[in-house]
Each structure stands twice: as C-alpha cells, then as structure tokens.
GROMACS .gro file of C-alpha atoms in nm:
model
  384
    1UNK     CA    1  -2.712  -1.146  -0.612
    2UNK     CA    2  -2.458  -0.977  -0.779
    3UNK     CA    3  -2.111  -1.228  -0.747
    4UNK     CA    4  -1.770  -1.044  -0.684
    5UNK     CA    5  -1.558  -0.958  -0.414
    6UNK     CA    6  -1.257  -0.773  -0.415
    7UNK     CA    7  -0.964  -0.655  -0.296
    8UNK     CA    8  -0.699  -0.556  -0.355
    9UNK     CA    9  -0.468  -0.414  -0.310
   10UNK     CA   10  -0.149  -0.175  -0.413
   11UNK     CA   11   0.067  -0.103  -0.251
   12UNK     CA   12  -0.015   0.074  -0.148
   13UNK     CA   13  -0.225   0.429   0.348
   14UNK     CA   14  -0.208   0.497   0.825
   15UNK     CA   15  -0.344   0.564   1.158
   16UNK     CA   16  -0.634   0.282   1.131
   17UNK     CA   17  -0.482   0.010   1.359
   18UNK     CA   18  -0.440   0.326   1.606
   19UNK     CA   19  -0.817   0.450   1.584
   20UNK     CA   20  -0.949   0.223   1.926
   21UNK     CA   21  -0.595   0.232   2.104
   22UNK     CA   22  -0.586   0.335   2.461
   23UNK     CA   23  -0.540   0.651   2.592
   24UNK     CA   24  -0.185   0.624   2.684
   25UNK     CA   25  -0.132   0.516   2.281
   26UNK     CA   26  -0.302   0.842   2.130
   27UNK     CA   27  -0.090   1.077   2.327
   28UNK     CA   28   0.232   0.844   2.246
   29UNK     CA   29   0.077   0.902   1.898
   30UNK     CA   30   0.003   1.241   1.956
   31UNK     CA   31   0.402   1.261   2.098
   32UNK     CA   32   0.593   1.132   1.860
   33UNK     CA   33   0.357   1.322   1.579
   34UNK     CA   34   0.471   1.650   1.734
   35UNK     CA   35   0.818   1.526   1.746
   36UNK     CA   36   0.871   1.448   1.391
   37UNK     CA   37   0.576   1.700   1.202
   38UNK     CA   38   0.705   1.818   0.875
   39UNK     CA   39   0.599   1.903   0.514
   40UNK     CA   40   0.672   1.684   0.276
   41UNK     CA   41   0.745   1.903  -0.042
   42UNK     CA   42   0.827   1.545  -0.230
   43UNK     CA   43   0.631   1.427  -0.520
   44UNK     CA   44   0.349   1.142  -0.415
   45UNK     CA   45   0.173   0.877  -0.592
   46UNK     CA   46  -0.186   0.817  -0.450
   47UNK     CA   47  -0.343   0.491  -0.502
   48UNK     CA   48  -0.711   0.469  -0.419
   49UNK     CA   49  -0.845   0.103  -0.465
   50UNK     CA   50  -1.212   0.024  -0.457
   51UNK     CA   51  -1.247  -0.324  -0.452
   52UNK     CA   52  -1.609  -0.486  -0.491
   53UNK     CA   53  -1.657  -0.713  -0.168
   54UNK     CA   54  -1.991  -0.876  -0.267
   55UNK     CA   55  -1.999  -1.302  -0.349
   56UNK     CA   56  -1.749  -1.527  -0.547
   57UNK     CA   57  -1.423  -1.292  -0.587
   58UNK     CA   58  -1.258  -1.443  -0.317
   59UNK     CA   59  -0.973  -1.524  -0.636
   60UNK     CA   60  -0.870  -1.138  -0.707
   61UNK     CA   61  -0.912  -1.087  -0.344
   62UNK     CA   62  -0.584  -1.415  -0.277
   63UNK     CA   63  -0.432  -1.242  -0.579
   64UNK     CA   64  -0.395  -0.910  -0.428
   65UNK     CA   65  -0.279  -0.987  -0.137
   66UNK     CA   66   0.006  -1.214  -0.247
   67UNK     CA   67   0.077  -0.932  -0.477
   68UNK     CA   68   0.057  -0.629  -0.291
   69UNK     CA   69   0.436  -0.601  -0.200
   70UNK     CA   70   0.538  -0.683  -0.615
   71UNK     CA   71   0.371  -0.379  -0.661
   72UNK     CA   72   0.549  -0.176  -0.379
   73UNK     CA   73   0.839  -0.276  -0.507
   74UNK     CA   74   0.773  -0.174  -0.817
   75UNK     CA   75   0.672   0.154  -0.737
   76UNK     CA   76   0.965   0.177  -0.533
   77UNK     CA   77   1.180   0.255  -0.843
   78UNK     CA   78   1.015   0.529  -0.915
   79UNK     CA   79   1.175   0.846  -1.004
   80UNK     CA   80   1.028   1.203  -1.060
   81UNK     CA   81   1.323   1.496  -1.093
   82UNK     CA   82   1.572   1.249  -0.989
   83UNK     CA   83   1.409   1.239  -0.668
   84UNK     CA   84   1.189   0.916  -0.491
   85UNK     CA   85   0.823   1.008  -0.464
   86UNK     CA   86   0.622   0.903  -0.183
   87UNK     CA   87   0.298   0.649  -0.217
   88UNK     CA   88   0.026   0.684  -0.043
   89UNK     CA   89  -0.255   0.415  -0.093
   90UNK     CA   90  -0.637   0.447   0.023
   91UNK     CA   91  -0.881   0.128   0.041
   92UNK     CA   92  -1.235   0.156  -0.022
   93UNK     CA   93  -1.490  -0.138  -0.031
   94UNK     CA   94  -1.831  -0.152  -0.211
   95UNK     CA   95  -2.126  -0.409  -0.302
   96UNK     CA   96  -2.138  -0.595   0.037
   97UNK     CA   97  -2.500  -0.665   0.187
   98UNK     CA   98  -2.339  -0.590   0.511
   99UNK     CA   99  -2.223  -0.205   0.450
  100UNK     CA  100  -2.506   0.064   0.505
  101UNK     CA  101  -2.777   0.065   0.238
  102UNK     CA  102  -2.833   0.413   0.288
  103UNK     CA  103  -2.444   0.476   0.200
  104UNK     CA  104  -2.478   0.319  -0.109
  105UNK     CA  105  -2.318  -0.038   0.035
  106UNK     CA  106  -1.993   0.151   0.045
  107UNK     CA  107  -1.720   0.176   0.326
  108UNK     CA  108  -1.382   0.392   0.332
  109UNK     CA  109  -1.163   0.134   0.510
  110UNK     CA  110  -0.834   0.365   0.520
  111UNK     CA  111  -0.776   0.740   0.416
  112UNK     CA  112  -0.459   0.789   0.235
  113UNK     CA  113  -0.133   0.626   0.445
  114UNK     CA  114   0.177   0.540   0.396
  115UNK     CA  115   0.206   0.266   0.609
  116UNK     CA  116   0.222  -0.039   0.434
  117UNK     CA  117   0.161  -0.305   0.761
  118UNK     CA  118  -0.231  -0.153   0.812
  119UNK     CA  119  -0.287  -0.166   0.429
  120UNK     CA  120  -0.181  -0.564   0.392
  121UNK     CA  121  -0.412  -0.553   0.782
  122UNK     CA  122  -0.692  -0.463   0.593
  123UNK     CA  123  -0.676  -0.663   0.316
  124UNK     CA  124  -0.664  -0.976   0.491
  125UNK     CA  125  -0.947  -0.890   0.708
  126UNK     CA  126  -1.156  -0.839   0.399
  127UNK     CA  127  -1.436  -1.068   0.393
  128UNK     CA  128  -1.765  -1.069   0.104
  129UNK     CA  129  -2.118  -1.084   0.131
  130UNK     CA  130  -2.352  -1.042  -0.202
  131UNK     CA  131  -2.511  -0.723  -0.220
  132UNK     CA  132  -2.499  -0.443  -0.497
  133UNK     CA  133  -2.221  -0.301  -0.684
  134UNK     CA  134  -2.288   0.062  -0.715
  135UNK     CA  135  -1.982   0.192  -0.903
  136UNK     CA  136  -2.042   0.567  -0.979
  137UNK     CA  137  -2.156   0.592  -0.605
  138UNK     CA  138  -1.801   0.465  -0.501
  139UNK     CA  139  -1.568   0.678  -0.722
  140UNK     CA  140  -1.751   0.966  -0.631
  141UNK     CA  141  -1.712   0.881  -0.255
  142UNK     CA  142  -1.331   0.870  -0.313
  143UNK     CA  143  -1.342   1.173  -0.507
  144UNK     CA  144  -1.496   1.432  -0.201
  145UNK     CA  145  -1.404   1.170   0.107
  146UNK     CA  146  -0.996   1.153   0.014
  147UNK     CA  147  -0.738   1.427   0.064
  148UNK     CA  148  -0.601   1.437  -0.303
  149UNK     CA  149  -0.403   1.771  -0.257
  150UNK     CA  150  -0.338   2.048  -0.528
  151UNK     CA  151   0.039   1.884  -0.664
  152UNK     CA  152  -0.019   1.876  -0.996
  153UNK     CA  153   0.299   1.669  -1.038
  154UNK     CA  154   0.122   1.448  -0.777
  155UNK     CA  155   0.035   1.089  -0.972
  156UNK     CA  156  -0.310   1.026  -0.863
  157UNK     CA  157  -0.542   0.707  -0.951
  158UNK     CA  158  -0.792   0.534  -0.869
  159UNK     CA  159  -0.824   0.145  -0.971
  160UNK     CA  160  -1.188   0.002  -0.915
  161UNK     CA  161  -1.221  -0.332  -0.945
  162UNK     CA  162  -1.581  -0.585  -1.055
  163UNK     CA  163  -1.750  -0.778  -1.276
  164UNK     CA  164  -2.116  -0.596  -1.271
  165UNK     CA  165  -2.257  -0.353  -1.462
  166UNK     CA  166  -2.078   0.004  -1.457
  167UNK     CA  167  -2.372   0.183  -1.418
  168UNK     CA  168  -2.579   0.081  -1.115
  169UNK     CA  169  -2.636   0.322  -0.844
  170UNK     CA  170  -2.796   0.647  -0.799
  171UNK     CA  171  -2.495   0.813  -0.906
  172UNK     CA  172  -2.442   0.752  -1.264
  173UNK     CA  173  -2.077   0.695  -1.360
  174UNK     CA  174  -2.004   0.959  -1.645
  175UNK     CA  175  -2.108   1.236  -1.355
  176UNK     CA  176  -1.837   1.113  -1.144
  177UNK     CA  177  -1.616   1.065  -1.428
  178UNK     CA  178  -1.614   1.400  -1.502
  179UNK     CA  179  -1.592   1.506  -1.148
  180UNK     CA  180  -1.259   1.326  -1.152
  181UNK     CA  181  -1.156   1.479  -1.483
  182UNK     CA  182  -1.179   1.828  -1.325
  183UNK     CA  183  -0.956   1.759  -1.035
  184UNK     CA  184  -0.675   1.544  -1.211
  185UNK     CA  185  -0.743   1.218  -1.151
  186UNK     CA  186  -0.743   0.941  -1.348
  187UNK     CA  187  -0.998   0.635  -1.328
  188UNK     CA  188  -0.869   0.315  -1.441
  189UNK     CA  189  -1.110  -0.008  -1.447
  190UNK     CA  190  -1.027  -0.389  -1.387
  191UNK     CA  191  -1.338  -0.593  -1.502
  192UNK     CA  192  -1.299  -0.944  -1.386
  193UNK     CA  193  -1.393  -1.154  -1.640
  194UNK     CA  194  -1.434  -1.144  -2.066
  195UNK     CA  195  -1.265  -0.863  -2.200
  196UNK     CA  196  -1.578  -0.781  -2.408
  197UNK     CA  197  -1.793  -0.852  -2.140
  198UNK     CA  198  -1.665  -0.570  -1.969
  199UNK     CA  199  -1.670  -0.320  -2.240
  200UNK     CA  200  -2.040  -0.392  -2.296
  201UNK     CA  201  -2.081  -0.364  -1.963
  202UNK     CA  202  -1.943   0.018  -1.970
  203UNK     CA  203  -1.638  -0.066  -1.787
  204UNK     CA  204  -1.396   0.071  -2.056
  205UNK     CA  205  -1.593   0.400  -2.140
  206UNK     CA  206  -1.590   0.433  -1.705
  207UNK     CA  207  -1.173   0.450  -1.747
  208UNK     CA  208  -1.204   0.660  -2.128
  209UNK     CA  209  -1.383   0.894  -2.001
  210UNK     CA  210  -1.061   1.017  -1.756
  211UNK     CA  211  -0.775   0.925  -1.987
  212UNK     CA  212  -0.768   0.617  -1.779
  213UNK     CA  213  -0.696   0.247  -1.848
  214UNK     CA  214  -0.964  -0.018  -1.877
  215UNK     CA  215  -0.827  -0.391  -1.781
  216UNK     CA  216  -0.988  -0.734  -1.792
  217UNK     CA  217  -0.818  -1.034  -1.610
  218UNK     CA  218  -0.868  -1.346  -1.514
  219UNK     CA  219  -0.962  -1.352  -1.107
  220UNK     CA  220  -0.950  -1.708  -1.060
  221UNK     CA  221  -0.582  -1.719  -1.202
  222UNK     CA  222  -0.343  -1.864  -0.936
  223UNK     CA  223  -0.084  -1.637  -0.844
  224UNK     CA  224   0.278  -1.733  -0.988
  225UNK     CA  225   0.549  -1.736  -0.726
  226UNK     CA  226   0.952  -1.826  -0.893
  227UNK     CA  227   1.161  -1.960  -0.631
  228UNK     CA  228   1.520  -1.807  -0.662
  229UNK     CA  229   1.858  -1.880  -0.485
  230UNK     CA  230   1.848  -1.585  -0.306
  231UNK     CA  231   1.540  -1.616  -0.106
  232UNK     CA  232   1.660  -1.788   0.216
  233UNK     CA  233   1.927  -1.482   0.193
  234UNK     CA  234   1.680  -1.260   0.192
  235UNK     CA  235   1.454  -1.415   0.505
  236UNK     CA  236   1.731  -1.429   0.726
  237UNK     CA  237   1.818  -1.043   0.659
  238UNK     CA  238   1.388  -0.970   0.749
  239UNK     CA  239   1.501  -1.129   1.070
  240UNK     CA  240   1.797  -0.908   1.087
  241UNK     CA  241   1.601  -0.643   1.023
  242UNK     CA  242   1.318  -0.655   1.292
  243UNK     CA  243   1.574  -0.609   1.546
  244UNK     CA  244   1.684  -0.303   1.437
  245UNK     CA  245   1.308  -0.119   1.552
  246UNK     CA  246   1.326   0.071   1.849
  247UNK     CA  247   0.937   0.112   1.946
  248UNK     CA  248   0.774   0.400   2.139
  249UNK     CA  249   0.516   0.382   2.394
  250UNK     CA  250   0.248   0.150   2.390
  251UNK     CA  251   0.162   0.274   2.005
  252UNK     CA  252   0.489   0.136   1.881
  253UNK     CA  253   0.457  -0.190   2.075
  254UNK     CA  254   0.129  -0.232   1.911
  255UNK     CA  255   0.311  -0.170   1.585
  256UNK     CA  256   0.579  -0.385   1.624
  257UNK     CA  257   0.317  -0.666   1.705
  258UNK     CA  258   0.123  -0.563   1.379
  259UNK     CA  259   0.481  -0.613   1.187
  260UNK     CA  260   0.505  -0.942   1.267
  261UNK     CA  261   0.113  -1.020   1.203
  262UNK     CA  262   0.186  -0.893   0.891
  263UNK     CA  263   0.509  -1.111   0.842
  264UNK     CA  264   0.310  -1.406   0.910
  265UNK     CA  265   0.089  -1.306   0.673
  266UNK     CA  266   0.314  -1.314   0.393
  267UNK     CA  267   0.446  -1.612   0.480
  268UNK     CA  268   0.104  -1.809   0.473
  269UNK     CA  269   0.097  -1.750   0.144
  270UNK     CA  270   0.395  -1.818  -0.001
  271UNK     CA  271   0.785  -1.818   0.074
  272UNK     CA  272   0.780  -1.557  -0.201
  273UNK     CA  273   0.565  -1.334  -0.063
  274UNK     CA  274   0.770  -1.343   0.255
  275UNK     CA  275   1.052  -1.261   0.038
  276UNK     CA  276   0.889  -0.981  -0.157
  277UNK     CA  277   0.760  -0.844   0.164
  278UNK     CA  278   1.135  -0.833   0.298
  279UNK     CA  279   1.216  -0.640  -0.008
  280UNK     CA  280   0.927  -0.382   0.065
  281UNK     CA  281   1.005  -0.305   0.415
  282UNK     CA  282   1.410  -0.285   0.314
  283UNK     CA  283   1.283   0.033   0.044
  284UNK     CA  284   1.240   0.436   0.116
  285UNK     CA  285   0.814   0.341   0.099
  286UNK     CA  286   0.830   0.146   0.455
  287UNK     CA  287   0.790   0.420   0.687
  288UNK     CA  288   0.762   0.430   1.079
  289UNK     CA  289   0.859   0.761   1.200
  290UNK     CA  290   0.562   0.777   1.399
  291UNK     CA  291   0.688   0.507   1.628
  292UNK     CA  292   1.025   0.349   1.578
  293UNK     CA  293   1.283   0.607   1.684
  294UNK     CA  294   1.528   0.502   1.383
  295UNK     CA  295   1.302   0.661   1.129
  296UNK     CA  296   1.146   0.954   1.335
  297UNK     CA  297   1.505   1.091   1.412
  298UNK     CA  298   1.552   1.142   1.071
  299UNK     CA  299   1.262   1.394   1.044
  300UNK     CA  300   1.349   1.781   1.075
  301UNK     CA  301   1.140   1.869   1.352
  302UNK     CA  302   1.267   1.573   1.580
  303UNK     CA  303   1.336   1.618   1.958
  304UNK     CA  304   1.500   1.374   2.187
  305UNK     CA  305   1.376   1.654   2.505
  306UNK     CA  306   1.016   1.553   2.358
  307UNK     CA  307   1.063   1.215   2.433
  308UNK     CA  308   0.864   1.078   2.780
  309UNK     CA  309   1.192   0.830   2.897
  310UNK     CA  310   0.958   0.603   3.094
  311UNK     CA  311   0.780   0.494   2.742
  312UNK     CA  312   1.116   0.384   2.635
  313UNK     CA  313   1.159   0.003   2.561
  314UNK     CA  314   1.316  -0.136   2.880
  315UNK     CA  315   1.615  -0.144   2.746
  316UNK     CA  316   1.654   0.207   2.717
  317UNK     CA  317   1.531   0.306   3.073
  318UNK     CA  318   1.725   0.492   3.260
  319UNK     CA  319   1.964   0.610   2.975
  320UNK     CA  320   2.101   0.994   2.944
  321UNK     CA  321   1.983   1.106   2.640
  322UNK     CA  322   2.312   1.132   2.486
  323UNK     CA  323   2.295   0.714   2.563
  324UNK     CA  324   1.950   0.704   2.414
  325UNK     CA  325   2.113   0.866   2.083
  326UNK     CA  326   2.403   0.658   2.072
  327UNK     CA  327   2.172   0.321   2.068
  328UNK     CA  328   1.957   0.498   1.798
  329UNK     CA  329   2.252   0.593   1.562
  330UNK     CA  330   2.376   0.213   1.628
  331UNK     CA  331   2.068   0.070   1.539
  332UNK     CA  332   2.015   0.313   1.231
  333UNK     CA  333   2.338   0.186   1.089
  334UNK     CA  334   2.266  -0.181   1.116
  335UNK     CA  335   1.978  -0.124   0.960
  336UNK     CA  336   2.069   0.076   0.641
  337UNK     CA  337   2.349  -0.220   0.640
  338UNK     CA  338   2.108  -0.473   0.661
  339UNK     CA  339   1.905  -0.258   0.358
  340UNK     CA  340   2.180  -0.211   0.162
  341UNK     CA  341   2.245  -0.636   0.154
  342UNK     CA  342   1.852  -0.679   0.082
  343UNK     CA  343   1.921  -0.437  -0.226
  344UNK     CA  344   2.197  -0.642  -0.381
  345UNK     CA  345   2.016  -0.950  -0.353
  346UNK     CA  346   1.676  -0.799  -0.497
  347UNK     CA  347   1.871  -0.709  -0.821
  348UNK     CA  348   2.008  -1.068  -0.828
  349UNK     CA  349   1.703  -1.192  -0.753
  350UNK     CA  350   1.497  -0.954  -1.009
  351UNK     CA  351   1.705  -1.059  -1.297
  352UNK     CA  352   1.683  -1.473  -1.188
  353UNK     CA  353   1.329  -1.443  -1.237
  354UNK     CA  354   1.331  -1.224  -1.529
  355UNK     CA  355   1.495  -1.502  -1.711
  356UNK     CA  356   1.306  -1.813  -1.528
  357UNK     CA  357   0.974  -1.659  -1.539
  358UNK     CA  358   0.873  -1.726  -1.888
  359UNK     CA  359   0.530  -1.647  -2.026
  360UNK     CA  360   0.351  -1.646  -1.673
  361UNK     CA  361   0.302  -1.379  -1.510
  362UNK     CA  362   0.051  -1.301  -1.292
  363UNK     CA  363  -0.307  -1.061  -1.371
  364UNK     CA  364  -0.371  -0.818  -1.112
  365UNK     CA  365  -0.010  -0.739  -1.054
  366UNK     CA  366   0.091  -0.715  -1.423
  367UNK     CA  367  -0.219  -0.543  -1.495
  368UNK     CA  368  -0.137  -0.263  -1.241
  369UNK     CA  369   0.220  -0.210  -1.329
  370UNK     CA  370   0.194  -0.170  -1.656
  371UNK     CA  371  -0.079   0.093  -1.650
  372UNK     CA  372   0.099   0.245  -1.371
  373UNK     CA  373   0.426   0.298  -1.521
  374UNK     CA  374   0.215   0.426  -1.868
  375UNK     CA  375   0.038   0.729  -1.663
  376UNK     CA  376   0.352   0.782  -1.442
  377UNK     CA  377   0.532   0.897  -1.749
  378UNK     CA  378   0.314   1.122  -1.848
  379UNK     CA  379   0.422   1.329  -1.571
  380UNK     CA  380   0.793   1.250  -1.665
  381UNK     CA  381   0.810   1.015  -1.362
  382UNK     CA  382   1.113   0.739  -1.468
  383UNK     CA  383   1.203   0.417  -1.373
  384UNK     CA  384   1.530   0.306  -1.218
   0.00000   0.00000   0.00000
C-alpha cells in the first residue's frame, strides 16, 4: 500500500461549514450575500493544494497545519500595483482507500474561499487511509473542477504533495501538465522524501513541464516554533479582538463558534501557532463579510434596510437602525485599533525571530514561500 498522507495546507477557500446548515442559515446566508454582492476587480492569488491522504504522512500533514497561518502571513505582504491582492485557497485530497475508486480515489474538499477558519476546519479533520496515489488524475480534477478565472495578472498554483510515483493513474501526468500550461497555471511538486528519489520518480519533470517548482523535504521534520517577548501581547489582543464580531443570524453564530474551534486549534499545537493565527486574522486576508456586520458594511452594495432585525445578536434587538449603525461603526473602530497594535508587534516580533531563528527553519513552510514569492514576481507582484 502506497504510504503518504497529506495535507496541507496554505493559506490558504468558503461556504463548506455552511453546506448542511439549517434552513433559517442559508437564507441568513443567502441575506447577507445579497447585502454585500460585489466584484472584486483586485488582483488574487489562488492556491490549490492536493495533498496525498493515503498511510504514514501523518508528519507533513502536523507540519501544515502548524504552518498554515506563517504562510498567510506571508502572503499577506503581498503587493501587485501597489495594491493587496486577495488569496483564495482550494483543498483537494487524493490516494485514500476510502474516496470513490471510480473517481480516481480523489475528493474536492473546498472550492476556492477566502475564508481562512473552514480551510484550517478541514485540515484538521483530515484523516489517511492507504490506497493509490493517482497524481495526473488529481491535477487534472483541479484543472476543469476549480473556478480559475481569465485575470491574467491573477497568480495561480497548484502545490501537490507525495512520495509515490508521478505517473500512476489513468490520466498520465504530462497530459494534464499541458492542460495546465494552456490555461496559466503553474504546477509545483513537493516529493516527501530523497531529493533524487523524487526526480526519478518524475516528480520534477511533473513541475518542469509548467514552469513550476519541484521541492523535496523532509515530512517527519518537527515544526520549529521561536518563542518571542511579544507573544503574550499578541494573545491578549486575539481576545480583544473576538469581541469586536457582530454575528448575523444563525450562519454567523455558527461562524463565530467555528472561530473559536479554530482558535483552539492553534493553540493545541503550539503557543506560536496561536500567535501566528492572531496575526492572520488581524491582516486584509481574514474576511467575514458574509456574517459579521463589521466587515460586510464595508462592501459597496451593503444595506442596513436588508437586514431581518430579529436575527440580530440580542444585544442589538430592538435598536433603530441608526442605533444598529452606531454599535457597528464602534465596534469597527476597536477593531482596526486592536489591528493596528497586532501590526506593530508582528514587525517586532518578525525581526526577534529573524535574528533568534538561526539555521532552522521549518520544510513545508519554507518550501512554499520561497517558491511562492519566485513565481509572484514574475507577475511584478512585490513584497512589503
């Protein structure tokens, strides 16, 4: 049986948690969509990951999910004509006995979102099973399943990630490969394991063939976490921060609870994951217009009349609207002071570790970075 699992993660993708909700929590949904619908005409970087969820890669799988929100962060200082592009992240699994044979032992687990609390969801709920690792079969999924869009100044990727043979399946790789070429994407690999292992294994021709990267990394390296002196700053701002949500309907209650599962998360792993998911949600890439009313007033389209007052959090009950939009402005300002304090301390805290970090650093994460700051300026995208 072929052994890997993976994950991963980047970070990256939306309406999953919502798919089974009630009917009173679609048309909340539905609501608030309406509400706040409007083009974005911004640049986005899309992020597909296919991780291989088949025996023994339970390693890369820990790894990504303690460094999923480095990566956001990351990404988060990302600039294309002087402007902050969106990300958008989808999350594919493949090579688990327990996915449809006829499929190909492939699963899309979320379409491209934004939000950043059902991505980390997923990831955690990953779980492996041996089975077969069909690669070609799984990019070329991605490739017709996922709504790419016709930006070309749109960054979009796809990472797979395994430590099989490229070419298994019915689909052989190169054909997908140069499906992918044709539309603009790029293909970049992550063989777990020897580095010539993988390129005998086709795993680097998979990402040549696309201009992409191929990567090798260790899986079973433990992830690094630096402790700095800003960190228990930082904590007590994320608790700050909660407060300032003002959830609508049953959807955003559900949301809110999925917030904190996801804080909890973080902070099973690590006190710096907690920290670096802080940083994450305090950035332009955590988005919840689609049920906190601090971010969905912001949109264009926004209409207080559009709001149904009895799916108002208690507190606001009752209230005129001109009431409702005082709270809302209050909140909103707490929060982009509480954002603006978890800024500060992120450079303080970026350059700590910088200079504490030493020669560590951690595989998946740097791996990632560095090939996604390498394509991103190819389309003049810049750091800050």
């Amino acid at each position: 049986m072929k052994t890997i699992h993976t994950l991963f993660a980047l970070a990256l993708v939306l309406g999953i948690t919502a798919c089974k909700a009630e009917t009173e929590t679609n048309k909340t949904a539905v609501a608030i969509a309406e509400a706040t619908a409007t083009v974005s005409k911004k640049h986005t970087i899309k992020v597909a990951l296919l991780l291989d969820t088949s025996n023994s890669m339970d390693g890369l799988i820990d790894q990504a999910k303690a460094q999923l929100w480095e990566i956001v962060n990351e990404l988060s200082q990302a600039r294309s004509n002087q402007e902050r592009p969106n990300l958008e992240i989808a999350l594919y699994e493949y090579g688990n006995d327990g996915l449809s044979e006829g499929k190909g032992f492939i699963r899309k687990i979320i379409s491209f979102t934004d939000d950043l609390d059902t991505i980390s969801k997923e990831l955690f709920s990953l779980t492996t099973n041996g089975g077969s690792e069909y690669c070609g079969t799984v990019i070329k999924a991605s490739l017709d399943d996922l709504e790419w869009g016709k930006n070309e100044d749109d960054l979009k990727m796809i990472f797979i990630a395994g430590n099989e043979s490229f070419t298994q399946g019915k689909i052989h790789y190169k054909d997908a490969a140069a499906d992918a070429k044709e539309k603009g994407i790029v293909v970049n690999t992550i063989f777990c394991g020897n580095f010539k292992q993988g390129v005998d294994s086709n795993w680097e021709d998979g990402a040549i063939l696309t201009y992409g990267d191929y990567m090798a990394i260790d899986h079973n390296q433990h992830t690094v976490h630096v402790a700095s002196p800003y960190d228990d700053l930082i904590l007590q701002l994320n608790i700050q921060l909660n407060q300032t949500y003002v959830p609508y309907g049953t959807y955003g209650r559900n949301k809110i609870a999925l917030q904190e599962e996801q804080d909890d998360n973080a902070v099973s792993y690590s006190k710096a994951n907690a920290v670096s998911r802080t940083i994450s949600k305090g950035s332009h890439l955590y988005k919840n217009e689609t049920w906190d009313l601090v971010d969905a007033e912001k949109e264009k389209d926004f209409d207080y009349s559009k709001l149904k007052k009895e799916e108002l959090p208690d507190n606001l009950k009752g209230k005129t609207t001109a009431q409702i939009k005082s709270y809302v402005e209050k909140q909103g300002n707490e929060r982009a002071r509480i954002q603006d304090e978890i800024a500060t301390l992120t450079t303080k805290r970026r350059n700590y570790i910088t200079k504490n970090k030493g020669e560590n650093s951690n595989a998946l994460e740097s791996a990632m970075i560095q090939v996604l700051k390498k394509q991103a300026k190819r389309k003049n995208y810049t750091w800050q």
